[in-house]
């Protein structure tokens, strides 16, 4: 994630975001994507200035940072046109704002792969295995994210992403408690 987002210079993040969106949309067959650069700048500024973490951006976990980006991206809707049904399938194409939810979630999945979890001053763990989802869960997740906002989805998405990482990286999980 940190090679895509949350660099010291917002201009680096802008370039990384544009390149990522271009490469991803080409890979799924989209050839004409309308992207609003001013909304992208607002997203990148907002996710830094308003990260809802008591200790600030520098002390926030990779899960909090990426969840914050995801909800900002989806709420701002920088990708103006929907993806075609032939490229994403009917289940996703019928969802409003699917294009922004798909891109934001994909950035989260790619960004968390290889990220570092810091437990304390002495312990750090690498997320070695990518998040994996069934197609059914993926469609449901895109559906649930299409109207995401920082106020309503940030904390829940943070926990969900953390648990999805732990599903494929059990060595990264905190000790579990029986409920």
mmCIF file of C-alpha atoms in Angstrom, residues 24 56 64 78-79 85 87 99 121 123 136 140 143 152 163 174:
data_model
loop_
_atom_site.group_PDB
_atom_site.id
_atom_site.type_symbol
_atom_site.label_atom_id
_atom_site.label_comp_id
_atom_site.label_asym_id
_atom_site.label_seq_id
_atom_site.Cartn_x
_atom_site.Cartn_y
_atom_site.Cartn_z
ATOM 1 C CA UNK A 24 -6.389 -1.877 -13.778
ATOM 2 C CA UNK A 56 -2.880 10.490 13.775
ATOM 3 C CA UNK A 64 -7.019 2.048 9.082
ATOM 4 C CA UNK A 78 -13.888 10.192 -9.097
ATOM 5 C CA UNK A 79 -14.606 7.675 -11.877
ATOM 6 C CA UNK A 85 -21.280 -5.365 -18.298
ATOM 7 C CA UNK A 87 -16.043 -6.551 -18.696
ATOM 8 C CA UNK A 99 -16.704 1.396 -10.782
ATOM 9 C CA UNK A 121 7.878 -1.188 19.137
ATOM 10 C CA UNK A 123 7.191 -6.728 16.643
ATOM 11 C CA UNK A 136 -20.349 -14.242 -4.224
ATOM 12 C CA UNK A 140 -21.812 -8.600 -1.921
ATOM 13 C CA UNK A 143 -22.761 -3.921 -3.215
ATOM 14 C CA UNK A 152 -20.670 5.266 8.327
ATOM 15 C CA UNK A 163 -10.194 -10.049 9.328
ATOM 16 C CA UNK A 174 -3.929 -11.488 17.411
#
